[in-house]
Coordinates of C-alpha atoms in Angstrom, one line a residue:
X1382 CA 26.7 19.0 -8.6
X1383 CA 25.0 16.2 -10.5
X1384 CA 21.2 15.6 -10.2
X1385 CA 21.7 12.5 -8.1
X1386 CA 24.6 13.7 -5.9
X1387 CA 23.5 13.1 -2.3
X1388 CA 20.8 10.7 -3.5
X1389 CA 23.1 8.0 -4.8
X1390 CA 23.1 4.2 -4.5
X1391 CA 24.0 4.2 -0.8
X1392 CA 21.2 6.5 0.0
X1393 CA 18.7 4.9 -2.3
X1394 CA 19.2 1.3 -1.5
X1395 CA 18.0 1.3 2.2
X1396 CA 15.4 3.9 1.4
X1397 CA 13.9 1.8 -1.4
X1398 CA 14.3 -1.7 0.1
X1399 CA 12.5 -1.3 3.4
X1400 CA 9.2 0.0 2.0
X1401 CA 9.0 -3.1 -0.3
X1402 CA 8.6 -5.3 2.8
X1403 CA 5.0 -4.2 3.7
X1404 CA 3.5 -4.9 0.3
X1405 CA 5.6 -8.0 0.0
X1406 CA 4.1 -9.5 3.2
X1407 CA 0.6 -8.4 2.2
X1408 CA 0.8 -10.5 -1.0
X1409 CA 2.9 -13.4 0.0
X1410 CA 0.2 -14.5 2.4
X1411 CA -2.3 -14.9 -0.5
X1412 CA -1.0 -18.3 -1.6
X1413 CA -0.5 -19.4 2.0
X1414 CA -4.0 -18.8 3.2
X1415 CA -5.3 -22.3 2.3
X1416 CA -2.2 -24.2 3.8
X1417 CA -2.4 -22.1 7.0
X1418 CA -6.1 -22.7 7.3
X1419 CA -5.5 -26.5 6.9
X1420 CA -2.6 -26.5 9.3
X1421 CA -4.3 -24.5 12.0
X1422 CA -7.9 -25.9 11.7
X1423 CA -9.7 -22.7 10.7
X1424 CA -11.9 -21.9 7.7
X1425 CA -10.9 -19.7 4.7
X1426 CA -13.2 -17.0 6.0
X1427 CA -11.5 -17.1 9.4
X1428 CA -8.0 -17.1 7.9
X1429 CA -8.8 -13.8 6.2
X1430 CA -8.1 -12.3 9.6
X1431 CA -4.4 -12.7 8.7
X1432 CA -5.1 -10.4 5.9
X1433 CA -7.3 -7.9 7.7
X1434 CA -5.2 -8.0 10.9
X1435 CA -2.0 -6.8 9.2
X1436 CA -3.9 -4.1 7.4
X1437 CA -5.7 -3.0 10.6
X1438 CA -2.4 -2.6 12.4
X1439 CA -0.8 -0.9 9.3
X1440 CA -3.7 1.5 9.0
X1441 CA -3.0 2.8 12.4
X1442 CA 0.8 2.3 12.3
X1443 CA 1.5 4.1 9.0
X1444 CA 0.3 7.6 9.9
X1445 CA 1.6 7.1 13.5
X1446 CA 5.1 6.2 12.3
X1447 CA 4.9 9.1 9.8
X1448 CA 4.2 11.5 12.6
X1449 CA 7.0 10.0 14.7
X1450 CA 9.4 10.3 11.7
X1451 CA 8.5 13.9 11.3
X1452 CA 9.0 14.6 15.0
X1453 CA 11.8 12.3 16.2
X1454 CA 13.6 11.6 12.9
X1455 CA 13.0 9.0 10.2
X1456 CA 16.2 6.9 10.8
X1457 CA 15.3 6.1 14.4
X1458 CA 11.7 5.1 13.5
X1459 CA 12.9 3.1 10.5
X1460 CA 15.3 1.0 12.7
X1461 CA 12.6 0.4 15.4
X1462 CA 10.3 -0.9 12.7
X1463 CA 12.9 -3.2 11.2
X1464 CA 13.5 -4.7 14.7
X1465 CA 9.7 -5.4 15.1
X1466 CA 9.6 -7.0 11.7
X1467 CA 12.4 -9.4 12.4
X1468 CA 10.8 -10.5 15.7
X1469 CA 7.5 -11.1 13.9
X1470 CA 9.3 -13.3 11.4
X1471 CA 10.5 -15.7 14.1
X1472 CA 7.2 -16.1 16.0
X1473 CA 5.3 -18.7 13.8
X1474 CA 8.4 -21.1 13.9
X1475 CA 8.1 -21.0 17.7
X1476 CA 4.3 -20.8 18.0
X1477 CA 2.7 -22.5 15.0
X1478 CA -0.9 -22.0 15.9
X1479 CA -3.5 -19.6 14.3
X1480 CA -3.0 -17.3 17.3
X1481 CA 0.7 -17.4 16.9
X1482 CA 0.4 -16.6 13.2
X1483 CA -1.9 -13.7 13.9
X1484 CA 0.4 -12.3 16.4
X1485 CA 3.3 -12.5 13.9
X1486 CA 1.2 -10.8 11.2
X1487 CA 0.3 -8.0 13.6
X1488 CA 4.1 -7.5 14.6
X1489 CA 5.1 -7.5 10.9
X1490 CA 2.3 -5.1 10.0
X1491 CA 3.5 -2.7 12.8
X1492 CA 7.2 -3.0 11.9
X1493 CA 6.8 -2.6 8.2
X1494 CA 4.5 0.4 8.7
X1495 CA 7.5 2.4 9.6
X1496 CA 9.3 2.0 6.3
X1497 CA 7.4 4.0 3.7
X1498 CA 6.7 7.1 5.8
X1499 CA 10.2 7.1 7.2
X1500 CA 11.7 6.8 3.7
X1501 CA 9.6 9.7 2.4
X1502 CA 10.6 11.8 5.4
X1503 CA 14.2 10.8 4.9
X1504 CA 14.1 11.9 1.2
X1505 CA 12.5 15.2 2.3
X1506 CA 15.1 15.8 5.0
X1507 CA 17.9 15.0 2.5
X1508 CA 16.4 17.4 0.1
X1509 CA 16.2 20.2 2.7
X1510 CA 19.8 19.4 3.7
X1511 CA 21.1 19.7 0.1
X1512 CA 18.7 22.5 -0.7
X1513 CA 17.4 20.9 -3.9
X1514 CA 14.7 18.7 -5.1
X1515 CA 15.2 14.9 -5.1
X1516 CA 15.6 13.2 -8.5
X1517 CA 12.2 12.1 -9.8
X1518 CA 13.5 8.6 -10.4
X1519 CA 14.0 8.2 -6.6
X1520 CA 10.3 9.0 -5.8
X1521 CA 9.3 6.7 -8.7
X1522 CA 11.6 4.1 -7.3
X1523 CA 9.5 4.0 -4.1
X1524 CA 6.5 3.1 -6.1
X1525 CA 8.5 0.6 -8.3
X1526 CA 9.9 -1.1 -5.2
X1527 CA 6.3 -1.5 -3.7
X1528 CA 4.9 -2.5 -7.1
X1529 CA 7.6 -5.1 -7.6
X1530 CA 7.1 -6.6 -4.2
X1531 CA 3.3 -6.7 -4.7
X1532 CA 3.8 -8.4 -8.0
X1533 CA 6.3 -11.0 -7.0
X1534 CA 4.8 -11.7 -3.6
X1535 CA 2.4 -14.4 -4.7
X1536 CA 5.2 -16.0 -6.8
X1537 CA 7.8 -15.9 -4.0
X1538 CA 5.2 -17.0 -1.5
X1539 CA 4.2 -20.0 -3.6
X1540 CA 7.7 -21.2 -4.0
X1541 CA 8.5 -20.7 -0.3
X1542 CA 5.4 -22.6 0.8
X1543 CA 6.0 -25.4 -1.7
X1544 CA 9.6 -26.0 -0.8
X1545 CA 10.0 -24.9 2.9
X1546 CA 6.5 -24.8 4.4
X1547 CA 4.1 -21.9 5.2
X1548 CA 6.3 -20.7 8.1
X1549 CA 9.0 -19.7 5.6
X1550 CA 7.0 -16.7 4.3
X1551 CA 7.5 -15.2 7.8
X1552 CA 11.1 -16.3 8.4
X1553 CA 12.2 -14.6 5.1
X1554 CA 11.6 -11.3 6.8
X1555 CA 14.4 -11.9 9.3
X1556 CA 17.5 -11.7 7.0
X1557 CA 15.9 -8.9 4.9
X1558 CA 15.2 -6.8 8.0
X1559 CA 18.7 -7.3 9.4
X1560 CA 20.3 -6.4 6.0
X1561 CA 18.3 -3.2 5.7
X1562 CA 19.1 -2.2 9.2
X1563 CA 22.8 -2.6 8.6
X1564 CA 22.6 -0.5 5.4
X1565 CA 20.5 2.2 7.3
X1566 CA 23.1 2.4 10.2
X1567 CA 26.0 2.7 7.7
X1568 CA 24.7 4.8 4.9
X1569 CA 21.7 7.0 6.0
X1570 CA 22.4 10.4 7.7
X1571 CA 21.8 10.6 11.4
X1572 CA 18.5 12.4 12.4
X1573 CA 18.7 16.1 13.1
X1574 CA 17.3 17.2 16.5
X1575 CA 13.6 17.7 15.9
X1576 CA 11.8 17.8 19.2
X1577 CA 12.4 19.3 22.6
X1578 CA 13.7 16.9 25.3
X1579 CA 10.9 15.6 27.5
X1580 CA 8.2 15.6 24.8
X1581 CA 6.1 12.5 25.3
X1582 CA 5.6 9.9 22.6
X1583 CA 1.9 9.7 23.5
X1584 CA 1.5 13.5 22.9
X1585 CA 3.6 13.4 19.8
X1586 CA 1.5 10.6 18.1
X1587 CA -1.9 11.7 19.5
X1588 CA -2.5 8.5 21.5
X1589 CA -6.2 9.3 22.2
X1590 CA -6.8 9.8 18.5
X1591 CA -5.2 6.4 17.7
X1592 CA -7.3 4.7 20.4
X1593 CA -10.5 6.3 19.0
X1594 CA -9.6 5.4 15.4
X1595 CA -9.0 1.8 16.5
X1596 CA -12.2 1.7 18.4
X1597 CA -14.0 2.9 15.3
X1598 CA -12.4 0.5 12.9
X1599 CA -11.8 -2.8 14.8
X1600 CA -15.4 -3.5 15.9
X1601 CA -16.7 -2.6 12.5
X1602 CA -14.2 -5.0 10.9
X1603 CA -15.1 -7.8 13.3
X1604 CA -18.8 -7.3 12.5
X1605 CA -18.3 -7.3 8.7
X1606 CA -15.9 -10.3 8.7
X1607 CA -18.5 -12.3 10.6
X1608 CA -21.6 -10.6 9.3
X1609 CA -23.6 -13.8 9.2
X1610 CA -23.4 -13.9 13.0
X1611 CA -25.5 -10.7 13.2
X1612 CA -23.5 -9.2 16.1
X1613 CA -25.1 -5.8 15.9
X1614 CA -24.0 -4.8 19.4
X1615 CA -20.5 -4.5 18.0
X1616 CA -21.5 -1.4 16.1
X1617 CA -22.2 0.5 19.3
X1618 CA -18.5 1.3 19.8
X1619 CA -17.9 2.8 16.4
X1620 CA -21.2 4.7 16.6
X1621 CA -19.7 6.5 19.7
X1622 CA -16.0 6.5 18.9
X1623 CA -16.4 7.8 15.3
X1624 CA -17.9 11.2 16.1
X1625 CA -15.7 11.4 19.2
X1626 CA -12.7 10.9 16.9
X1627 CA -13.7 13.8 14.6
X1628 CA -14.4 16.0 17.6
X1629 CA -11.0 15.2 19.2
X1630 CA -9.0 15.5 16.0
X1631 CA -10.4 19.0 15.2
X1632 CA -9.2 20.3 18.5
X1633 CA -5.9 18.6 19.3
X1634 CA -2.6 20.3 18.5
X1635 CA -1.0 17.2 16.9
X1636 CA -3.9 15.2 15.4
X1637 CA -3.4 11.5 14.4
X1638 CA -5.6 12.2 11.4
X1639 CA -5.5 15.9 10.5
X1640 CA -9.2 16.4 9.6
X1641 CA -8.6 20.2 9.5
X1642 CA -5.9 19.7 6.8
X1643 CA -8.1 17.3 4.9
X1644 CA -11.0 19.7 5.0
X1645 CA -8.7 22.6 3.7
X1646 CA -6.8 20.5 1.3
X1647 CA -9.6 19.0 -0.9
X1648 CA -7.2 17.9 -3.6
X1649 CA -5.2 15.8 -1.1
X1650 CA -8.4 14.3 0.3
X1651 CA -9.4 13.3 -3.2
X1652 CA -6.0 11.7 -3.7
X1653 CA -6.5 9.5 -0.6
X1654 CA -10.0 8.5 -1.8
X1655 CA -8.5 7.4 -5.1
X1656 CA -5.8 5.4 -3.2
X1657 CA -8.5 3.7 -1.2
X1658 CA -10.9 2.7 -4.0
X1659 CA -8.2 1.8 -6.5
X1660 CA -6.6 -0.6 -4.0
X1661 CA -10.0 -2.2 -3.2
X1662 CA -10.0 -3.4 -6.8
X1663 CA -6.3 -4.4 -6.9
X1664 CA -6.5 -6.5 -3.7
X1665 CA -9.8 -8.1 -4.6
X1666 CA -8.0 -9.6 -7.6
X1667 CA -5.1 -10.9 -5.6
X1668 CA -7.1 -12.3 -2.6
X1669 CA -9.9 -13.8 -4.7
X1670 CA -8.0 -15.4 -7.5
X1671 CA -5.3 -17.3 -5.5
X1672 CA -7.8 -19.2 -3.2
X1673 CA -9.9 -19.9 -6.3
X1674 CA -7.0 -21.4 -8.2
X1675 CA -6.2 -23.6 -5.2
X1676 CA -9.7 -24.7 -4.1
X1677 CA -11.8 -24.5 -7.3
X1678 CA -9.1 -25.6 -9.8
X1679 CA -7.0 -27.7 -7.5
X1680 CA -3.6 -26.0 -8.2
X1681 CA -0.7 -26.2 -5.7
X1682 CA 0.6 -23.1 -4.0
X1683 CA 3.7 -22.8 -6.2
X1684 CA 1.7 -23.2 -9.4
X1685 CA -0.9 -20.7 -8.1
X1686 CA 1.9 -18.1 -7.4
X1687 CA 3.1 -18.5 -11.0
X1688 CA -0.4 -17.7 -12.2
X1689 CA 0.1 -14.1 -11.0
X1690 CA 3.2 -13.6 -13.2
X1691 CA 1.4 -12.1 -16.2
X1692 CA 0.0 -9.3 -14.0
X1693 CA 3.5 -8.8 -12.5
X1694 CA 5.1 -8.4 -15.9
X1695 CA 2.4 -6.0 -17.2
X1696 CA 2.6 -4.0 -13.9
X1697 CA 6.3 -3.6 -14.2
X1698 CA 6.1 -2.5 -17.8
X1699 CA 3.3 0.0 -17.1
X1700 CA 5.3 1.5 -14.2
X1701 CA 8.4 1.9 -16.3
X1702 CA 6.5 3.8 -18.9
X1703 CA 5.1 6.4 -16.5
X1704 CA 7.8 6.5 -13.9
X1705 CA 9.9 9.4 -15.3
X1706 CA 7.1 11.7 -16.5
X1707 CA 3.7 10.7 -15.1
X1708 CA 0.7 12.5 -16.6
X1709 CA -1.8 12.2 -13.7
X1710 CA -5.2 12.6 -15.3
X1711 CA -4.6 10.5 -18.4
X1712 CA -2.8 7.8 -16.5
X1713 CA -5.4 7.6 -13.8
X1714 CA -8.2 7.4 -16.4
X1715 CA -6.5 4.3 -17.9
X1716 CA -5.9 2.9 -14.4
X1717 CA -9.6 3.1 -13.7
X1718 CA -10.9 2.0 -17.1
X1719 CA -8.9 -1.1 -17.6
X1720 CA -10.0 -2.9 -14.3
X1721 CA -13.6 -2.0 -15.1
X1722 CA -13.2 -4.1 -18.2
X1723 CA -11.2 -6.7 -16.2
X1724 CA -14.0 -7.0 -13.6
X1725 CA -16.5 -7.7 -16.3
X1726 CA -14.2 -10.4 -17.7
X1727 CA -13.9 -12.0 -14.2
X1728 CA -17.7 -12.5 -14.1
X1729 CA -17.3 -14.8 -17.2
X1730 CA -14.5 -17.0 -15.7
X1731 CA -15.4 -20.5 -14.4
X1732 CA -13.5 -23.7 -13.7
X1733 CA -13.8 -24.9 -17.3
X1734 CA -12.4 -21.6 -18.8
X1735 CA -9.1 -22.2 -20.7
X1736 CA -6.2 -21.2 -18.5
X1737 CA -4.8 -18.9 -21.2
X1738 CA -8.0 -16.8 -21.1
X1739 CA -7.9 -16.6 -17.2
X1740 CA -4.2 -15.5 -17.4
X1741 CA -5.1 -12.9 -20.0
X1742 CA -7.8 -11.5 -17.7
X1743 CA -5.4 -11.4 -14.7
X1744 CA -2.7 -9.7 -16.9
X1745 CA -5.1 -6.7 -17.4
X1746 CA -5.0 -6.0 -13.7
X1747 CA -1.3 -5.4 -13.9
X1748 CA -2.0 -2.1 -15.6
X1749 CA -3.7 -0.4 -12.6
X1750 CA -1.1 -2.0 -10.3
X1751 CA 1.6 -0.3 -12.3
X1752 CA 0.0 3.0 -12.7
X1753 CA -2.0 3.8 -9.5
X1754 CA 0.8 4.1 -6.9
X1755 CA 3.5 6.0 -8.8
X1756 CA 0.9 8.5 -10.2
X1757 CA -0.9 9.2 -7.0
X1758 CA 2.4 9.4 -5.1
X1759 CA 3.7 12.1 -7.5
X1760 CA 0.5 14.0 -7.0
X1761 CA 0.6 13.6 -3.2
X1762 CA 4.3 14.8 -3.0
X1763 CA 3.1 18.1 -4.6
X1764 CA -0.1 18.4 -2.6
X1765 CA 1.3 17.6 0.9
X1766 CA 1.9 20.6 3.2
X1767 CA 5.5 21.5 3.9
X1768 CA 7.1 19.7 6.8
X1769 CA 4.3 17.1 6.9
X1770 CA 5.4 14.7 4.1
X1771 CA 5.9 11.8 6.5
X1772 CA 2.4 12.2 8.0
X1773 CA 0.9 12.7 4.5
X1774 CA 2.7 9.6 3.2
X1775 CA 1.6 7.6 6.2
X1776 CA -2.0 8.6 5.6
X1777 CA -1.8 7.6 2.0
X1778 CA -0.8 4.1 3.1
X1779 CA -3.6 4.1 5.5
X1780 CA -6.0 4.7 2.6
X1781 CA -4.3 1.8 0.8
X1782 CA -4.6 -0.4 3.9
X1783 CA -8.3 0.5 4.3
X1784 CA -8.8 -0.6 0.6
X1785 CA -7.2 -3.9 1.4
X1786 CA -9.4 -4.3 4.5
X1787 CA -12.5 -3.5 2.4
X1788 CA -11.3 -6.2 -0.1
X1789 CA -10.9 -8.8 2.6
X1790 CA -14.4 -8.0 4.0
X1791 CA -15.9 -8.5 0.5
X1792 CA -14.1 -11.7 0.0
X1793 CA -15.0 -13.1 3.4
X1794 CA -18.7 -12.4 2.6
X1795 CA -18.5 -13.7 -1.0
X1796 CA -16.4 -16.8 -0.4
X1797 CA -17.5 -18.1 2.9
X1798 CA -15.9 -21.4 3.6
X1799 CA -14.9 -22.4 0.0
X1800 CA -14.1 -20.4 -3.1
X1801 CA -16.5 -21.1 -6.0
X1802 CA -17.2 -19.8 -9.5
X1803 CA -20.2 -17.9 -8.1
X1804 CA -18.1 -16.2 -5.4
X1805 CA -15.5 -15.2 -8.0
X1806 CA -18.3 -13.7 -10.2
X1807 CA -19.5 -11.6 -7.2
X1808 CA -16.0 -10.3 -6.7
X1809 CA -15.8 -9.4 -10.4
X1810 CA -19.0 -7.3 -10.2
X1811 CA -17.6 -5.4 -7.2
X1812 CA -14.4 -4.7 -9.0
X1813 CA -16.2 -3.3 -12.0
X1814 CA -18.5 -1.2 -9.8
X1815 CA -15.6 0.2 -7.8
X1816 CA -13.6 0.9 -11.0
X1817 CA -16.5 2.8 -12.5
X1818 CA -16.6 5.0 -9.3
X1819 CA -12.9 5.8 -9.6
X1820 CA -13.2 6.6 -13.3
X1821 CA -15.9 9.2 -12.5
X1822 CA -13.9 10.7 -9.7
X1823 CA -10.8 11.1 -11.9
X1824 CA -12.7 12.6 -14.8
X1825 CA -14.5 15.1 -12.5
X1826 CA -11.4 16.1 -10.4
X1827 CA -10.5 19.8 -11.1
X1828 CA -7.1 19.3 -9.6
X1829 CA -6.2 16.7 -12.1
X1830 CA -7.6 18.8 -14.9
X1831 CA -5.2 21.6 -13.9
X1832 CA -2.3 19.0 -14.2
X1833 CA -3.0 18.8 -18.0
X1834 CA -2.3 22.5 -18.3
X1835 CA 0.8 22.2 -16.1
X1836 CA 2.2 19.4 -18.3
X1837 CA 1.5 21.5 -21.5
X1838 CA 3.2 24.5 -20.0
X1839 CA 6.3 22.4 -19.0
X1840 CA 6.5 21.1 -22.5
X1841 CA 6.2 24.5 -24.0
X1842 CA 8.9 25.8 -21.6
X1843 CA 11.3 23.0 -22.6
X1844 CA 10.7 23.6 -26.3
X1845 CA 11.3 27.4 -26.0
X1846 CA 14.5 26.7 -23.9
X1847 CA 15.8 24.4 -26.6
X1848 CA 14.9 26.9 -29.3
X1849 CA 16.7 29.7 -27.4
X1850 CA 19.8 27.5 -26.9
X1851 CA 19.9 26.6 -30.6
X1852 CA 19.4 30.2 -31.8
X1853 CA 22.4 32.0 -33.3
X1854 CA 24.2 34.7 -31.3
X1855 CA 22.7 38.1 -31.7
X1856 CA 19.3 36.8 -32.9
X1857 CA 17.6 38.2 -29.8

């Protein structure tokens, strides 16, 4: 049996394509924010709700869909998510108002939330079915698919907005979702029976925990996105719901966020924290540079999208380098150190800065884009408890979404109604500060230090194996 048998192209294509849709939608919107704001009569700060709204839904949807995939089967959950995504893609064409666009983003966020945890659960189920580990390139492929979509999102979004209007960045989801659904139905194995008949969905996904999580996060997000309105009363709900969430999750049989597991598995908790902080920096770049190019430097949407190509190229190259044999600690040190330098460079950029220097600074941020996801994902796959890979993968995406939400809050506060050089410099300072914190966390993480010894042992074993194979008969 070859290493890829059972994990061939027909299995890999639907498993890898769907997870690319969530990050693609998160970055395509970056170049459409200004056109949508102008078309619907809202400010740049208000239009950031299109960013935060999708991430808010995804932060709840990813672990919920991961739990559903673990319980009911990943194929079913995957198909349901693709259906919601296709519906969301049609909404803005029929309802071209800010409310309609927001509803579409929420539907797309919910639908695409199913893809990544379902794919991870599908890989785990296939591995158990075949009784062998999946090929490393398949797990790396998940990160590469997400990375590629994050990188090309602004470029594709810019071209679509320029040639077909801003609604096209929603409509493009329809044919993609249909194509992935057809591949899933034809090529992915049917789900095994996983849950006793009559088990309610509400109990399976911990509906009270989801509600408490939403009540904790949503009012906090509303307060922070409109912080100049001083709506302090909004913080009453999270002040009550937050402690109630922890109390409930510690006692329920199937928690939405398994705080007991996180308390026991400190290494996994640190991985989630790295996901969160790293993506704060990554999304700060994407969502600050694109409006700045359009408003401060007067570039069109299609040209603005092209400005992100250097980061995409560097990200893809960095991902290829570490995809087959990631070295977690060394890779994550680089992924934290480079954006620290990049954040400092952003503080020196202004409207008169030569474009070549701006593009060089942007290209630096392609390095963490290419390294963070694939490396942390490899670490997570090893750290996650058996039988909970879908849930653990969903929580990792929640950490990512929370990072994007934090980035949107920073940008809304720094930018206000119009992006300026000063607002860009504020974002650069935040990027540098966050990257410094990540660097300290990586260097101090004992779990990552143990990975250094694990890599050395693996190398030594391979060398000894090759030596033994090359030794003459009878030499032992």
